[in-house]
Amino acid sequence: MIHSCDLAPAYVRAIAPYQPGKPISELAREFGLSEQSIVKLASNENPLGVSPKALQAMQEALTDIARYPDGNGFVLKDALCRRFGVALPQIVLGNGSNDVLELAAHAYLEPGVEAIYAQHAFAVYPLVTQAMGAIGVKVKARDFGHDLPAMLVAITSKTRMLFIANPNNPTGTLLSKPELLAFLRDVPKHVLVVLDEAYDEYLPEELKSESIAWLAEFENLIVTRTFSKAYGLAGLRVGFALAHPLVADLLNRVRQPFNVNTLALVASAAALQDGDFVRRSREQNDAGMAQITAGVRNLGLDYIPSFANFVSVRIPDAGTVYRRLLEHGVIVRPVANYEMPDYLRVSIGLASENARFLQVLAQVI
Ligand SMILES: *Cc1c(COP(=O)(O)O)cnc(C)c1O
């Protein structure tokens, strides 16, 4: 007897599921800890929580949730147009930017074609590539970051997409503006470049790329951003892509009609207006990054200098240290699945959370 699962495409059966950070509630159950005592620094979430403006917008929209959301997301798109100086048809909204990455893969990939990404790059790129039955081409990293010349060399007539995370997760590495611009000029026009800027808001002004202005020059560029990190809306799931209208149109064709829900639409539009919250989030992150990097240096540990809201710390026997941290109610992220078995990724938290992490780390190493 053939089981229905046996008839699923081999490339689907071969997918290794995404490994999320351990939820607080799960650790509390496993070790009999109280949820309040647990420090989670595992998913690059915003330790400041949610913008009060976003919360208020959701309160007001709660009475509308018997109705379907606006499938065109006008209120959010309008706010994005004004914020970024783009036109409505250049925008694709997603249920998290993860959704947008998947839409790009759906629109551009099929069995037999290739997508390129870097070693140690965000796990979603190989996942969405494999889900389409396309061939993932992983290019060896240089100093934990993208090796752009090597990525250019990897392009063939079968290449359809190339993913760049800037800053990259889980390494926190950043490509410079001139490096990226020169790269975009060298990429053949038949290859779509997905520039994932999930952590852009954490960069100081002078290090931000000019990716949105570059859209005018490069019709094969997609810039993705998210409300999950500096905007503090990870649980709502909202992200977006900006691209040439023809590219955006392709992605919108494979999108679910109502992929972004009502609360997510109003909250993200309101969060976009709360510049003060994003500024505080960045300041909080800068201070926490200084605290954690100084703390691990004091413990004699090395780390990869990071431009995002997390840092990957080199720790001998990282797997054991991860489990011992868990026993003490501190959740960080192992990154062995990113070919970094000697590292743990730590999200920047509140000063008290960072201090607790450092204290427990000192105890368990
Ligand atoms: C967190 C993250 C995202 C955002 O994911 P969402 O689906 O928007 O929550 C995208 N890309 C990278 C590199 C990330 O680290």
PDB file of C-alpha atoms and ligand atoms in Angstrom, residues 18 43-45 94-101 121-125 164-170 196-199 224-229 233-235 237-240 308-310 338 345, ligand 1:
ATOM      1  CA  TYR A  18      12.817  25.712  10.578  1.00  0.00           C
ATOM      2  CA  SER A  43      14.424  35.377  18.598  1.00  0.00           C
ATOM      3  CA  ASN A  44      15.694  38.948  18.098  1.00  0.00           C
ATOM      4  CA  GLU A  45      12.457  40.350  19.466  1.00  0.00           C
ATOM      5  CA  GLY A  94       3.398  39.912   3.677  1.00  0.00           C
ATOM      6  CA  ASN A  95       2.457  37.915   6.737  1.00  0.00           C
ATOM      7  CA  GLY A  96       5.918  38.731   8.065  1.00  0.00           C
ATOM      8  CA  SER A  97       8.744  39.357   5.624  1.00  0.00           C
ATOM      9  CA  ASN A  98       9.122  35.575   5.709  1.00  0.00           C
ATOM     10  CA  ASP A  99       5.920  35.468   3.638  1.00  0.00           C
ATOM     11  CA  VAL A 100       7.369  37.939   1.140  1.00  0.00           C
ATOM     12  CA  LEU A 101      10.528  35.828   0.760  1.00  0.00           C
ATOM     13  CA  ALA A 121      22.791  33.202   5.841  1.00  0.00           C
ATOM     14  CA  PHE A 122      19.209  33.300   7.138  1.00  0.00           C
ATOM     15  CA  ALA A 123      17.692  29.782   7.169  1.00  0.00           C
ATOM     16  CA  VAL A 124      14.554  30.810   5.327  1.00  0.00           C
ATOM     17  CA  TYR A 125      16.423  31.201   1.992  1.00  0.00           C
ATOM     18  CA  ILE A 164      21.473  38.904   0.492  1.00  0.00           C
ATOM     19  CA  ALA A 165      20.748  39.569   4.179  1.00  0.00           C
ATOM     20  CA  ASN A 166      22.159  42.914   5.276  1.00  0.00           C
ATOM     21  CA  PRO A 167      22.825  42.832   8.193  1.00  0.00           C
ATOM     22  CA  ASN A 168      22.873  39.044   8.111  1.00  0.00           C
ATOM     23  CA  ASN A 169      21.252  36.809  10.692  1.00  0.00           C
ATOM     24  CA  PRO A 170      22.817  35.011  12.659  1.00  0.00           C
ATOM     25  CA  ASP A 196      16.675  41.446   3.060  1.00  0.00           C
ATOM     26  CA  GLU A 197      17.035  44.440   5.392  1.00  0.00           C
ATOM     27  CA  ALA A 198      15.187  43.104   8.443  1.00  0.00           C
ATOM     28  CA  TYR A 199      17.573  44.951  10.798  1.00  0.00           C
ATOM     29  CA  THR A 224      12.397  43.460   2.076  1.00  0.00           C
ATOM     30  CA  ARG A 225      11.754  44.960   5.505  1.00  0.00           C
ATOM     31  CA  THR A 226       9.854  43.811   8.571  1.00  0.00           C
ATOM     32  CA  PHE A 227       7.801  45.104  11.477  1.00  0.00           C
ATOM     33  CA  SER A 228       9.005  42.194  13.632  1.00  0.00           C
ATOM     34  CA  LYS A 229      12.220  43.693  14.958  1.00  0.00           C
ATOM     35  CA  LEU A 233       5.358  43.527  16.157  1.00  0.00           C
ATOM     36  CA  ALA A 234       6.817  40.016  15.718  1.00  0.00           C
ATOM     37  CA  GLY A 235       3.673  38.289  16.970  1.00  0.00           C
ATOM     38  CA  ARG A 237       3.425  39.030  11.395  1.00  0.00           C
ATOM     39  CA  VAL A 238       3.852  41.967   9.021  1.00  0.00           C
ATOM     40  CA  GLY A 239       6.596  42.609   6.495  1.00  0.00           C
ATOM     41  CA  PHE A 240       6.808  44.122   3.044  1.00  0.00           C
ATOM     42  CA  ALA A 308      21.904  44.041  14.345  1.00  0.00           C
ATOM     43  CA  ASN A 309      19.994  43.383  17.598  1.00  0.00           C
ATOM     44  CA  PHE A 310      21.852  40.180  18.454  1.00  0.00           C
ATOM     45  CA  TYR A 338      23.935  27.468  10.410  1.00  0.00           C
ATOM     46  CA  ARG A 345      23.382  33.746  19.168  1.00  0.00           C
TER      47      ARG A 345
HETATM   48  C1  LIG B   1      13.862  38.142  11.618  1.00  0.00           C
HETATM   49  C2  LIG B   1      14.258  38.134  10.174  1.00  0.00           C
HETATM   50  C3  LIG B   1      13.316  38.375   9.185  1.00  0.00           C
HETATM   51  C4  LIG B   1      11.918  38.771   9.565  1.00  0.00           C
HETATM   52  O1  LIG B   1      11.059  37.777   9.666  1.00  0.00           O
HETATM   53  P1  LIG B   1       9.507  38.141   9.787  1.00  0.00           P
HETATM   54  O2  LIG B   1       8.884  37.070   9.002  1.00  0.00           O
HETATM   55  O3  LIG B   1       9.303  39.486   9.157  1.00  0.00           O
HETATM   56  O4  LIG B   1       9.188  38.134  11.229  1.00  0.00           O
HETATM   57  C5  LIG B   1      13.704  38.393   7.867  1.00  0.00           C
HETATM   58  N1  LIG B   1      14.986  38.223   7.532  1.00  0.00           N
HETATM   59  C6  LIG B   1      15.936  38.033   8.451  1.00  0.00           C
HETATM   60  C7  LIG B   1      17.350  37.918   8.020  1.00  0.00           C
HETATM   61  C8  LIG B   1      15.588  37.960   9.800  1.00  0.00           C
HETATM   62  O5  LIG B   1      16.533  37.732  10.703  1.00  0.00           O
END
